[in-house]
mmCIF file of C-alpha atoms and ligand atoms in Angstrom:
data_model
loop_
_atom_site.group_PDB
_atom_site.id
_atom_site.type_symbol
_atom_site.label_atom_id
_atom_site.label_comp_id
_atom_site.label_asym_id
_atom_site.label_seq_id
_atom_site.Cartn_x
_atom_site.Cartn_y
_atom_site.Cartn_z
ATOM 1 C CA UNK A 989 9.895 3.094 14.233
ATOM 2 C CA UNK A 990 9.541 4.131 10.660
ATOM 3 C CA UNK A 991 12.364 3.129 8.238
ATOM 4 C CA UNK A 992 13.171 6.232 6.049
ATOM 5 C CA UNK A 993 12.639 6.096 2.321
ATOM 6 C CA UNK A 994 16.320 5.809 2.081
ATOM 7 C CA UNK A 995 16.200 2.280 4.045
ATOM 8 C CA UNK A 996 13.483 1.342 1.987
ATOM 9 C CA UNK A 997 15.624 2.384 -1.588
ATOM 10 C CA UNK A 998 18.095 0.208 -0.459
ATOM 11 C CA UNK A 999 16.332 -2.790 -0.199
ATOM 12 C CA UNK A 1000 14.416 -1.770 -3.551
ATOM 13 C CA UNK A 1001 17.997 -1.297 -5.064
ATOM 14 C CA UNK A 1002 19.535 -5.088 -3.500
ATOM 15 C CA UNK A 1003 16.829 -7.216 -4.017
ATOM 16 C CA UNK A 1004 16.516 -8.667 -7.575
ATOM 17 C CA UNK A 1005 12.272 -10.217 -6.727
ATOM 18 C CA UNK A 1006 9.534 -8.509 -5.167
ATOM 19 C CA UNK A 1007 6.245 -10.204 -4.729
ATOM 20 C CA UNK A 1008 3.792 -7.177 -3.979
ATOM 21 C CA UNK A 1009 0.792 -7.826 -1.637
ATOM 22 C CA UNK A 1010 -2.839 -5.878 -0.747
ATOM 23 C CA UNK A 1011 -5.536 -6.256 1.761
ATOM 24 C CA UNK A 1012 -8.375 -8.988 1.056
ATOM 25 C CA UNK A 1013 -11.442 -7.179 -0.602
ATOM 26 C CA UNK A 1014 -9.192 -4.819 -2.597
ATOM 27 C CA UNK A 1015 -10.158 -0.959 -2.969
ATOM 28 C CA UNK A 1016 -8.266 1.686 -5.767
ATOM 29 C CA UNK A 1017 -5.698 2.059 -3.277
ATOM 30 C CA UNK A 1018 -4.662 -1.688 -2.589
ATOM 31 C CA UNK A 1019 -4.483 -2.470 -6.522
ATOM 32 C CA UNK A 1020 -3.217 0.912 -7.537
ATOM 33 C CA UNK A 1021 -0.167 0.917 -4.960
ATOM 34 C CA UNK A 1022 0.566 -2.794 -6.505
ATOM 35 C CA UNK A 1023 0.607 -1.301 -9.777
ATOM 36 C CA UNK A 1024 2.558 1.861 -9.211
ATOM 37 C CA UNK A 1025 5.526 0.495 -7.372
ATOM 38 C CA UNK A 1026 5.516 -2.791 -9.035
ATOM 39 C CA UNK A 1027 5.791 -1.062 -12.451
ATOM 40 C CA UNK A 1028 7.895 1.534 -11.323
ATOM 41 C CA UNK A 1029 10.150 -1.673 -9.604
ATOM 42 C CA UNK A 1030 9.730 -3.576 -12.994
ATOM 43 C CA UNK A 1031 11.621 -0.408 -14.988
ATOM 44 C CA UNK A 1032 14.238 -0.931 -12.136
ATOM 45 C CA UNK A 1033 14.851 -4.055 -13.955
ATOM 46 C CA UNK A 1034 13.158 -6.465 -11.351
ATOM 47 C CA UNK A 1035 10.899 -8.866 -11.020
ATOM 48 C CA UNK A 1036 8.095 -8.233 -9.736
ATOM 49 C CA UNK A 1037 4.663 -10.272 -8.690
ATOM 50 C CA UNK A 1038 1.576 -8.370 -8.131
ATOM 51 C CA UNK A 1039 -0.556 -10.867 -5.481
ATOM 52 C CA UNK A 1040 -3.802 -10.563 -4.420
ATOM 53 C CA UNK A 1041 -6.280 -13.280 -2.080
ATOM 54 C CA UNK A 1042 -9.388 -12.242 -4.200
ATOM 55 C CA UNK A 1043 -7.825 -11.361 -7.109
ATOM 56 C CA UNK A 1044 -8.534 -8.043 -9.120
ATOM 57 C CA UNK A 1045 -12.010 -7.106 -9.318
ATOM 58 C CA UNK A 1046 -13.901 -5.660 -12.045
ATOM 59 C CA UNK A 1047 -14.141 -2.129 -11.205
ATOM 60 C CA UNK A 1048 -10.797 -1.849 -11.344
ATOM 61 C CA UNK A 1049 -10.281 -4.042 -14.857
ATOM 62 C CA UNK A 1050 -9.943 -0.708 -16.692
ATOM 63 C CA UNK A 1051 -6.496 0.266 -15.330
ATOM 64 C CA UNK A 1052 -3.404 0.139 -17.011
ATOM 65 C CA UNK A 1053 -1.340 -2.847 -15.599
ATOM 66 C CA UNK A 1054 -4.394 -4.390 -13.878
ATOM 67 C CA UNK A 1055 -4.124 -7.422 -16.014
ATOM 68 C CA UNK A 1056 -0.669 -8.168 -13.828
ATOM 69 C CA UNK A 1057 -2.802 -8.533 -10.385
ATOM 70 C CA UNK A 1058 -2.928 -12.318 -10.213
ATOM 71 C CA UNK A 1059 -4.642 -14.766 -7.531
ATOM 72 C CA UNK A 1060 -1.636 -16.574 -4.754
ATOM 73 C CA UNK A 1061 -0.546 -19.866 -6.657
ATOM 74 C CA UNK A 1062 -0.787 -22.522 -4.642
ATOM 75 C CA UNK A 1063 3.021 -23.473 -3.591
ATOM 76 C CA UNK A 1064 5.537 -21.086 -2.696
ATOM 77 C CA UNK A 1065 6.485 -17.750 -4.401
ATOM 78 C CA UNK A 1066 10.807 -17.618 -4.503
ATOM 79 C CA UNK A 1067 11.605 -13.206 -4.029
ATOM 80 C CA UNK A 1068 13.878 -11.964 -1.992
ATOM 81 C CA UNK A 1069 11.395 -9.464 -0.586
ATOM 82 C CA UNK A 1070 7.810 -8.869 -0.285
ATOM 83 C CA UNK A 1071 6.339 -5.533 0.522
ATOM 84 C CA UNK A 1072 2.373 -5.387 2.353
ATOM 85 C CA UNK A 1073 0.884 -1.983 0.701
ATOM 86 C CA UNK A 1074 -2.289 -0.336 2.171
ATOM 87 C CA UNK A 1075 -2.949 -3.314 4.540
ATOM 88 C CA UNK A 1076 -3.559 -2.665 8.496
ATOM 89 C CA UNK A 1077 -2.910 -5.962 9.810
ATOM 90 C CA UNK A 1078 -0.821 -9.284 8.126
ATOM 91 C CA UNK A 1079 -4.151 -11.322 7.971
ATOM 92 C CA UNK A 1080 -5.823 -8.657 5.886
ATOM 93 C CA UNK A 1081 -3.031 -9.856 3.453
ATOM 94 C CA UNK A 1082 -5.395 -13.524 3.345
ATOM 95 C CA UNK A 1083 -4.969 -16.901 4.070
ATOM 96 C CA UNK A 1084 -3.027 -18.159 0.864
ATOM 97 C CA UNK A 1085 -1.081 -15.043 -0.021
ATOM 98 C CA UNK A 1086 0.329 -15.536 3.511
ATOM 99 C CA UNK A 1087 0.990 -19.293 2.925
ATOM 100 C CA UNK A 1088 2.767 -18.288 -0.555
ATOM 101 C CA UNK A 1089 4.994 -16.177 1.094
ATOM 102 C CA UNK A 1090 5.139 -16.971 4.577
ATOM 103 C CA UNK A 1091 8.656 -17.857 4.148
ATOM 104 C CA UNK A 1092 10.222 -15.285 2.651
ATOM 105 C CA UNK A 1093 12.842 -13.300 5.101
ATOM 106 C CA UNK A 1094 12.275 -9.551 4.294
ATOM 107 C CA UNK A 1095 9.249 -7.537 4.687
ATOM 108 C CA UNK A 1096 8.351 -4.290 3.790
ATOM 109 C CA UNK A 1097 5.082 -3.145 5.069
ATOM 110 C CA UNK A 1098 4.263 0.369 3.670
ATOM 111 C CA UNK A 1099 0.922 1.558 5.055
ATOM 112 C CA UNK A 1100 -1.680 4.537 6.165
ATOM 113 C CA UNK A 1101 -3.832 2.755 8.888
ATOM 114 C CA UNK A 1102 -3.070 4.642 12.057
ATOM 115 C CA UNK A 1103 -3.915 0.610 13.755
ATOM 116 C CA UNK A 1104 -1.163 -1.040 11.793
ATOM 117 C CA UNK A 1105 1.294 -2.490 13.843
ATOM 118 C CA UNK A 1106 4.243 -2.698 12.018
ATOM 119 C CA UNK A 1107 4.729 -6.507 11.165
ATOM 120 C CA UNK A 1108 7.053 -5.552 8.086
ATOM 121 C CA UNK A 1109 11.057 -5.511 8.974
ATOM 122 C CA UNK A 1110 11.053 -2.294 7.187
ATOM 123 C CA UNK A 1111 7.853 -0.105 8.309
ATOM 124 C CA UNK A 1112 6.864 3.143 6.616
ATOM 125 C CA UNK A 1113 3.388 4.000 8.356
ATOM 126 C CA UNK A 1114 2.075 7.198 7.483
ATOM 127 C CA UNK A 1115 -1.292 8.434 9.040
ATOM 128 C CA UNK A 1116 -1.062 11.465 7.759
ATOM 129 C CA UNK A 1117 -1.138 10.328 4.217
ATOM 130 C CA UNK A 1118 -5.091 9.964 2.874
ATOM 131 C CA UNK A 1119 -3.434 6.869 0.697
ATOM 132 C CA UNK A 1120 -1.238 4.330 0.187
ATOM 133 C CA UNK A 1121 -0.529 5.488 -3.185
ATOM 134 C CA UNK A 1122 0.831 8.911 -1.776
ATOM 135 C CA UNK A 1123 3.427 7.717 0.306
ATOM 136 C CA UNK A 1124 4.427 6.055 -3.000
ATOM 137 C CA UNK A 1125 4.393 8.876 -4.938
ATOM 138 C CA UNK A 1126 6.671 10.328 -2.233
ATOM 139 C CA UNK A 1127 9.000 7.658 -2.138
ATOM 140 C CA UNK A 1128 9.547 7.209 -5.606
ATOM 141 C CA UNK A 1129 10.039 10.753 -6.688
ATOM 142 C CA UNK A 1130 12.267 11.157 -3.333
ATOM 143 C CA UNK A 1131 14.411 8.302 -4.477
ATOM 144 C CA UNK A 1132 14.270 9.379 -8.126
ATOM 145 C CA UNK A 1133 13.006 5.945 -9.109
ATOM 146 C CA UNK A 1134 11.166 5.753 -12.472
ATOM 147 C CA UNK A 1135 7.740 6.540 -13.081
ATOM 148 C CA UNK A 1136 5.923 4.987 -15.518
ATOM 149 C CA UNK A 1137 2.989 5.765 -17.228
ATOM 150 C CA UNK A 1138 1.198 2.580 -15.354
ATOM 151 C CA UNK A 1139 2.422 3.976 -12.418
ATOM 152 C CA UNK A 1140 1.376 7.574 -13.187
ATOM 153 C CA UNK A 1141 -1.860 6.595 -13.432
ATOM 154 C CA UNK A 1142 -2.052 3.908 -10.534
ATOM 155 C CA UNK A 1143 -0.755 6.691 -8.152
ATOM 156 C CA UNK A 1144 -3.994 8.674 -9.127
ATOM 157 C CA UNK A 1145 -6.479 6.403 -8.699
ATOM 158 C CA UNK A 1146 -4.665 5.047 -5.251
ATOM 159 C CA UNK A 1147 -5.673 9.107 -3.604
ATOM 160 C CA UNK A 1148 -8.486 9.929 -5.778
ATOM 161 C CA UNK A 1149 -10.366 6.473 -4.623
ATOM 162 C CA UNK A 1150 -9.217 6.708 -0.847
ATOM 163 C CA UNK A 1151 -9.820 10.626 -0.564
ATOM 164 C CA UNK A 1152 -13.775 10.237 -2.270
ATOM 165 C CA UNK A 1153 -12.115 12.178 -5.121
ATOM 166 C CA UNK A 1154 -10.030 14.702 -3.312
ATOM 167 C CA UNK A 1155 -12.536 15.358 -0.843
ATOM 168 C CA UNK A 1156 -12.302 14.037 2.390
ATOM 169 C CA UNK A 1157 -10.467 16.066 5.112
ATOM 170 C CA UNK A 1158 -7.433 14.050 4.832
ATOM 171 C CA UNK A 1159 -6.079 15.424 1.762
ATOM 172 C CA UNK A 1160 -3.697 17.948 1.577
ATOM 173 C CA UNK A 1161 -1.757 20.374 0.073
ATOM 174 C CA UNK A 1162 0.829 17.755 -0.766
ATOM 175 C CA UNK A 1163 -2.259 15.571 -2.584
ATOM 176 C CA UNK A 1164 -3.096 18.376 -4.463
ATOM 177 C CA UNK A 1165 0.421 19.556 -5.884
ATOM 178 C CA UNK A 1166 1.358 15.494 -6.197
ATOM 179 C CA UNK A 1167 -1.991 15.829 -8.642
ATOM 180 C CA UNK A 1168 -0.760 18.877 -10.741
ATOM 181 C CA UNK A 1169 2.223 16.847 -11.001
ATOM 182 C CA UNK A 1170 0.801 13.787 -12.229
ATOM 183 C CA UNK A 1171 -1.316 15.750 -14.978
ATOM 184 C CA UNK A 1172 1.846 17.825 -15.694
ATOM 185 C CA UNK A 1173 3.665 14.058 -16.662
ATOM 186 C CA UNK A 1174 0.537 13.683 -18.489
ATOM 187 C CA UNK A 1175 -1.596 11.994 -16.829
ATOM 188 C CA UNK A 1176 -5.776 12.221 -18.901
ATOM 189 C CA UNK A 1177 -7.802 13.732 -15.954
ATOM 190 C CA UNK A 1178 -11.095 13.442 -17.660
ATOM 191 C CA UNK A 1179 -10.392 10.200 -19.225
ATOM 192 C CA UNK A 1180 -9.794 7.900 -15.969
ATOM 193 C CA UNK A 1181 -11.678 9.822 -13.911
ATOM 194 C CA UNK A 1182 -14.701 8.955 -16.399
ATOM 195 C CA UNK A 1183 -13.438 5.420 -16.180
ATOM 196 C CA UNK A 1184 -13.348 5.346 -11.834
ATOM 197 C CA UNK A 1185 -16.699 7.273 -11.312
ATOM 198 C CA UNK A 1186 -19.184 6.970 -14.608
ATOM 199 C CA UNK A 1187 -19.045 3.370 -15.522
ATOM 200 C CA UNK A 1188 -20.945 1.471 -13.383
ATOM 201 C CA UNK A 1189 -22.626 -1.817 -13.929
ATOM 202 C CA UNK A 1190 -26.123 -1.759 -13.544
ATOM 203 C CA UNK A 1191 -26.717 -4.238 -10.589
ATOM 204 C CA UNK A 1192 -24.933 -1.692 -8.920
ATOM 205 C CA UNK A 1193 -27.557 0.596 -8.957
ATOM 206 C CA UNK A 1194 -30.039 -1.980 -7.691
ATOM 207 C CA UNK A 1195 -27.815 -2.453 -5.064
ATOM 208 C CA UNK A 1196 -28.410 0.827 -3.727
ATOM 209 C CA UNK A 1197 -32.185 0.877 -4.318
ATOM 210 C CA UNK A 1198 -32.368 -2.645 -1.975
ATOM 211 C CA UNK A 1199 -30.154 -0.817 0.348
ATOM 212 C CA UNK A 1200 -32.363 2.128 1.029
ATOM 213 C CA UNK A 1201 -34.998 0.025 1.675
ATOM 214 C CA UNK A 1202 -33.372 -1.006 4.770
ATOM 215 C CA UNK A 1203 -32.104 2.225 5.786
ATOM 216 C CA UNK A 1204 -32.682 3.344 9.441
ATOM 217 C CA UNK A 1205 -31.631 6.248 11.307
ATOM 218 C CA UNK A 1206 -31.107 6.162 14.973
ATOM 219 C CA UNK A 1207 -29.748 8.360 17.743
ATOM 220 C CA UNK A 1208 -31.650 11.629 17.465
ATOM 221 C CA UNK A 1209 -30.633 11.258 13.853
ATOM 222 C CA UNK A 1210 -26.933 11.100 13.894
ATOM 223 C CA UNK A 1211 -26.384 7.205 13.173
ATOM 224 C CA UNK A 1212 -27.409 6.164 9.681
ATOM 225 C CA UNK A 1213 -27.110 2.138 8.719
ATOM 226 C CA UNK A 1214 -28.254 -0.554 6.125
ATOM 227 C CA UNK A 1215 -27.419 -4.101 5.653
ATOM 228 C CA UNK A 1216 -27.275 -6.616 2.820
ATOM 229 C CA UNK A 1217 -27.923 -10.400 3.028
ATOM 230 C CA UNK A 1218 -26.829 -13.068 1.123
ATOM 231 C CA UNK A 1219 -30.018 -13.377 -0.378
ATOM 232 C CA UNK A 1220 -30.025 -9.968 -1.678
ATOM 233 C CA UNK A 1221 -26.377 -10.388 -2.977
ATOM 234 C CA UNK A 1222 -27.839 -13.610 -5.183
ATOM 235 C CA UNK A 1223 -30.762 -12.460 -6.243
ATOM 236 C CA UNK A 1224 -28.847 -9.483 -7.881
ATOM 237 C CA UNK A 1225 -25.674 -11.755 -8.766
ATOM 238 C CA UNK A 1226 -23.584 -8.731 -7.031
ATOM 239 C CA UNK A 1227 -19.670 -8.905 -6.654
ATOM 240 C CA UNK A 1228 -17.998 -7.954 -3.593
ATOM 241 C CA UNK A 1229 -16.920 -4.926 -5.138
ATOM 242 C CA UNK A 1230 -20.404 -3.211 -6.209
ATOM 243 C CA UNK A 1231 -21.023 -1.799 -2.711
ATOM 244 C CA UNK A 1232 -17.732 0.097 -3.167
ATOM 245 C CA UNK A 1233 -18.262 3.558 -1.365
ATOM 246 C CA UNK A 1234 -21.907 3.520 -1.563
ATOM 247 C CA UNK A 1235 -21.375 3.931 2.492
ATOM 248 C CA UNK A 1236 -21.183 8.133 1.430
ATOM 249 C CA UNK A 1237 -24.676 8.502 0.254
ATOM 250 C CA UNK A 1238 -25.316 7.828 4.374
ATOM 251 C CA UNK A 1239 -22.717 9.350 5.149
ATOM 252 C CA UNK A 1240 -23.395 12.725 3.530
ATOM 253 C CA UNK A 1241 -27.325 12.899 5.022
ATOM 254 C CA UNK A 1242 -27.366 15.632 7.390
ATOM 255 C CA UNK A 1243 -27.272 15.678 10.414
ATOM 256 C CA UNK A 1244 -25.872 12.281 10.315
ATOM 257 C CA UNK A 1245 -22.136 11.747 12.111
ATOM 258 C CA UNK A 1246 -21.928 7.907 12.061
ATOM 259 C CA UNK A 1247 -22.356 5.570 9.301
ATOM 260 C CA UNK A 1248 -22.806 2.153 9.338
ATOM 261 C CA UNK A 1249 -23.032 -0.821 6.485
ATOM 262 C CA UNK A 1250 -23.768 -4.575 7.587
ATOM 263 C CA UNK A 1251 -22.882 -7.068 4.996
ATOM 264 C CA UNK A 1252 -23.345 -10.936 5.191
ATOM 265 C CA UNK A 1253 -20.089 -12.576 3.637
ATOM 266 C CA UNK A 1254 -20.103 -16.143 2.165
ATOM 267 C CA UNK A 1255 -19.574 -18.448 5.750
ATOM 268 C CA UNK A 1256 -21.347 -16.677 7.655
ATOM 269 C CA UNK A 1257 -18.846 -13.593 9.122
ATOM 270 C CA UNK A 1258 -20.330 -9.636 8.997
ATOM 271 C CA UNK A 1259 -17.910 -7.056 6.957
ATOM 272 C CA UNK A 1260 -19.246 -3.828 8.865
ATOM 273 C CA UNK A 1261 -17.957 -0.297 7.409
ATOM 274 C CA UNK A 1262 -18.215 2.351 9.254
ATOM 275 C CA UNK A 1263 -17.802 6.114 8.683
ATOM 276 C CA UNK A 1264 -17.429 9.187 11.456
ATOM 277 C CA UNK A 1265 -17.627 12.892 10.479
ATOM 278 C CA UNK A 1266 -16.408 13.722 13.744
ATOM 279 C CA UNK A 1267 -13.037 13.244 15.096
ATOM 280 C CA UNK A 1268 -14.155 12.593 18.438
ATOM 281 C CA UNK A 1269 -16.073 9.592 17.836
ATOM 282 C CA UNK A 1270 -12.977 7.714 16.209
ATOM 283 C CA UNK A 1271 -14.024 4.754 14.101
ATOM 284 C CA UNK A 1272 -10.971 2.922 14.112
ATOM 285 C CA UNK A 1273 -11.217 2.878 18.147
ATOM 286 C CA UNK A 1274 -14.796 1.511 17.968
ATOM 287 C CA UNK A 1275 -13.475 -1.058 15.368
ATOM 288 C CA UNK A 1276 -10.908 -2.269 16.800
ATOM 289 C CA UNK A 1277 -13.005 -3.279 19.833
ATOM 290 C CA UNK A 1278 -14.588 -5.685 17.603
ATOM 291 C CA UNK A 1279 -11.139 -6.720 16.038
ATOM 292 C CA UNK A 1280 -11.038 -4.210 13.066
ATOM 293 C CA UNK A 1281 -9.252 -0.992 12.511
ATOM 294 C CA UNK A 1282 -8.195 1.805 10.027
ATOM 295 C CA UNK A 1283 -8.337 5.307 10.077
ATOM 296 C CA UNK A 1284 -10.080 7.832 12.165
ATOM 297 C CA UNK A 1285 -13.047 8.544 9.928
ATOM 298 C CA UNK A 1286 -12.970 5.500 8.095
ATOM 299 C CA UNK A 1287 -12.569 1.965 9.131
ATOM 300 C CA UNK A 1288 -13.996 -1.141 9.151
ATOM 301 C CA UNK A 1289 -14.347 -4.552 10.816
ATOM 302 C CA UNK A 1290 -15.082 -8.512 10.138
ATOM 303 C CA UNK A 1291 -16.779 -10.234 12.779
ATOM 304 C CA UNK A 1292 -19.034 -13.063 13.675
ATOM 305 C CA UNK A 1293 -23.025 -13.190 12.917
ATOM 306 C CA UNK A 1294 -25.772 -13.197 11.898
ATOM 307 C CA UNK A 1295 -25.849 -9.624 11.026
ATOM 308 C CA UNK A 1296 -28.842 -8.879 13.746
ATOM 309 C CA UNK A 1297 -25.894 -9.558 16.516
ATOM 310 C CA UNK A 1298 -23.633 -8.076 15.268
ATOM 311 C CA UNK A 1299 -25.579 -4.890 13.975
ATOM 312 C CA UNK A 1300 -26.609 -4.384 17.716
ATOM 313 C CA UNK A 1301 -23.277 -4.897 19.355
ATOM 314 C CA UNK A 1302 -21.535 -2.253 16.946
ATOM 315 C CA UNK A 1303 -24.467 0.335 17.315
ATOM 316 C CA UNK A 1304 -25.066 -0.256 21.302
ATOM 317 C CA UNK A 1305 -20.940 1.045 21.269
ATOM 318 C CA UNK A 1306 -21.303 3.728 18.642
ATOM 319 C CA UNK A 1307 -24.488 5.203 20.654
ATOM 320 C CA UNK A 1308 -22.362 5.026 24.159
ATOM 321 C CA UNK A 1309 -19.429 6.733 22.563
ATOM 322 C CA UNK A 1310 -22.480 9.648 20.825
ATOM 323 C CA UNK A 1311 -23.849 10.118 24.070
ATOM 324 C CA UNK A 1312 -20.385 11.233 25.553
ATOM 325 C CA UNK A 1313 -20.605 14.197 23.367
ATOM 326 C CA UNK A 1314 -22.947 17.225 22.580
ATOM 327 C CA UNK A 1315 -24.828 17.048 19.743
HETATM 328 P P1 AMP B 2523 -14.070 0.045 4.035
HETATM 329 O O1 AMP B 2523 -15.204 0.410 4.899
HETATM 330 O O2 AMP B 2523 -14.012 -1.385 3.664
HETATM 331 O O3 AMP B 2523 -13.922 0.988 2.867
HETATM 332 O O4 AMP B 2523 -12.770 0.278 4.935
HETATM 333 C C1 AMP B 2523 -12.474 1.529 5.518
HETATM 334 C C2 AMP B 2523 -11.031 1.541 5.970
HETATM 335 O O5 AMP B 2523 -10.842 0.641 7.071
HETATM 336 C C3 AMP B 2523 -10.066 1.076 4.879
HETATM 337 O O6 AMP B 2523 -8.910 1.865 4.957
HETATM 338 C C4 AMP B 2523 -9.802 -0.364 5.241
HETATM 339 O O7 AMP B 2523 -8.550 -0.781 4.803
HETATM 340 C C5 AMP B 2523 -9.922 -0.386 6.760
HETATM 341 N N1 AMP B 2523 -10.477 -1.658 7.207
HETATM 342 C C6 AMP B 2523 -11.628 -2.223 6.796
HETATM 343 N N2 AMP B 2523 -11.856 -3.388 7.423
HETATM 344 C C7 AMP B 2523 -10.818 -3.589 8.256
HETATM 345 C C8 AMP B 2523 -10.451 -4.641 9.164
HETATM 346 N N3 AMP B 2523 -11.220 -5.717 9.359
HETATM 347 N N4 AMP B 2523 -9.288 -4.502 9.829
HETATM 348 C C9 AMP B 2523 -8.507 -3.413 9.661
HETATM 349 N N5 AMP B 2523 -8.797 -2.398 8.825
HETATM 350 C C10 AMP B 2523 -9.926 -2.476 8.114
HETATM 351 MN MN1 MN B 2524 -7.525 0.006 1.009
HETATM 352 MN MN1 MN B 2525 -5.774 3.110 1.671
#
């Protein structure tokens, strides 16, 4: 059951600490929903501890706040409550993050992923929000809280990032009026969106010229997938980050309706992303076969190699599930 934003206020209002936690692997709308309710929590007069596993990575250095994100410390983390934002499942919250603040009594766990299972005390899950950073938006200005330039900002990049820049069929209405609102409290549209989507590093581009060469398209045409190996992600000195949505340039080849990208992680586990253009073949079903989940078009899954394996496990189920449809 969802706790209403007015449950939620109330534990925003009593508590005096808030450590603030995303998903391993962090995305615009993991650090940007830290940012935007911790600073909006901070003008609230709290405390507040913004806590990621990996830590903030580079592509997201330019925002406004980001310079709060900080790694788990090693011993415990005294708040009185700590609220999970954008993150399907409590492990995706990471080994030491958990073990900083494990013991900590109340949880919030505000979240999108239609597989999250509610392992907050308070739950808002919200499917039908294309981010994180929405619901946000809608709790705060629904409880009046402040809003803060940081968190002005971090609100945008949370939907632009997770809706491929107000694109994807998730967004709404609602996205685009809470936009117009967030340019109205001034909010630079040109500026940040020059700072998400024209200021990449250069490896990143190399990344995607190694990646086509091991594109392959299967199924009468409608699954496109490519991998990268450790190898390639030393040679080019690439950070976990760089690959960040370069899953749509397969995705958007027509014709195509599943997307696939195979990635070797340090230790020897596969990240696999996977995209769907079509509702019936429902990504987050097929990934959470394999332990993963997320959303209906997007989702994504960690699993055991080497990437061969697991590449032919994933597509053997994603060409079943094709072949149960018309083309
Ligand atoms: P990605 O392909 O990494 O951009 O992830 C697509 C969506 O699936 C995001 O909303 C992720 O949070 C979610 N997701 C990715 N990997 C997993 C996983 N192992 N378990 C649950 N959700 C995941
Ligand atoms: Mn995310
Ligand atoms: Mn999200």
């Amino acid at each position: 059951m969802n706790a209403t934003f007015q449950e939620i206020g109330g534990w925003l209002e009593e508590g005096e600490s808030f450590a603030l936690l995303s998903h391993v692997r962090p995305d615009g709308d993991a650090i940007g929903s830290q940012i935007a309710l911790g600073f909006a929590l901070e003008a609230m007069g709290k405390t507040v501890h913004l806590i990621n596993e990996d830590g903030l990575p580079d592509n997201l250095a330019f925002m406004a706040g980001a310079e709060r994100i900080e790694t788990p410390s090693a011993g415990p983390i005294e708040v009185d409550v700590v609220i999970a934002l954008d993150t399907a499942t409590k492990p995706r919250l990471g080994d030491k993050a958990l073990a900083a603040v494990g013991h900590v009594e109340r949880w919030i766990n505000i979240d999108h992923h239609k597989s999250n299972p509610g392992y907050g005390d308070l739950n808002h899950i919200d499917d039908g929000s294309p981010a994180t950073g929405q619901i946000l938006y809608n709790l705060i200005t629904d409880l009046g809280l402040p809003m803060p330039p940081e968190t002005r900002d971090a609100i945008y990049v949370a939907v632009s990032t997770d809706t491929g820049s107000f694109q994807y069929a998730g967004t709404t209405s609602a996205t685009y009026e809470m936009a117009a609102d967030l340019v109205r409290r001034g909010l630079e549209v040109g500026k940040i969106n020059a700072l998400i989507y024209d200021n990449h590093p250069m490896r990143r581009v190399e990344l995607m010229r190694s990646l086509l060469n091991t594109l392959e398209v299967g199924s009468g045409g409608r699954v496109a997938h490519w991998q990268l190996t450790m190898d390639t992600v030393r040679s080019l000195g690439l950070k976990p980050e760089d690959s960040e949505g370069l899953i749509d340039i397969i995705r958007a080849i027509q014709g195509v309706t599943v997307a696939l990208f195979f990635e070797e992680l340090d230790g020897g586990k596969i990240r696999v992303s996977m995209r769907s253009k079509d509702r019936r073949i429902d990504a987050c079903e097929v990934c959470q076969q394999f332990g993963g989940g997320g959303h209906a078009l997007a989702a994504g899954i960690r699993m055991p190699g080497p990437i061969e394996e697991a590449r032919k496990k994933v597509l053997e189920v994603v060409d079943a599930k094709l072949s149960q449809i018309e083309s």
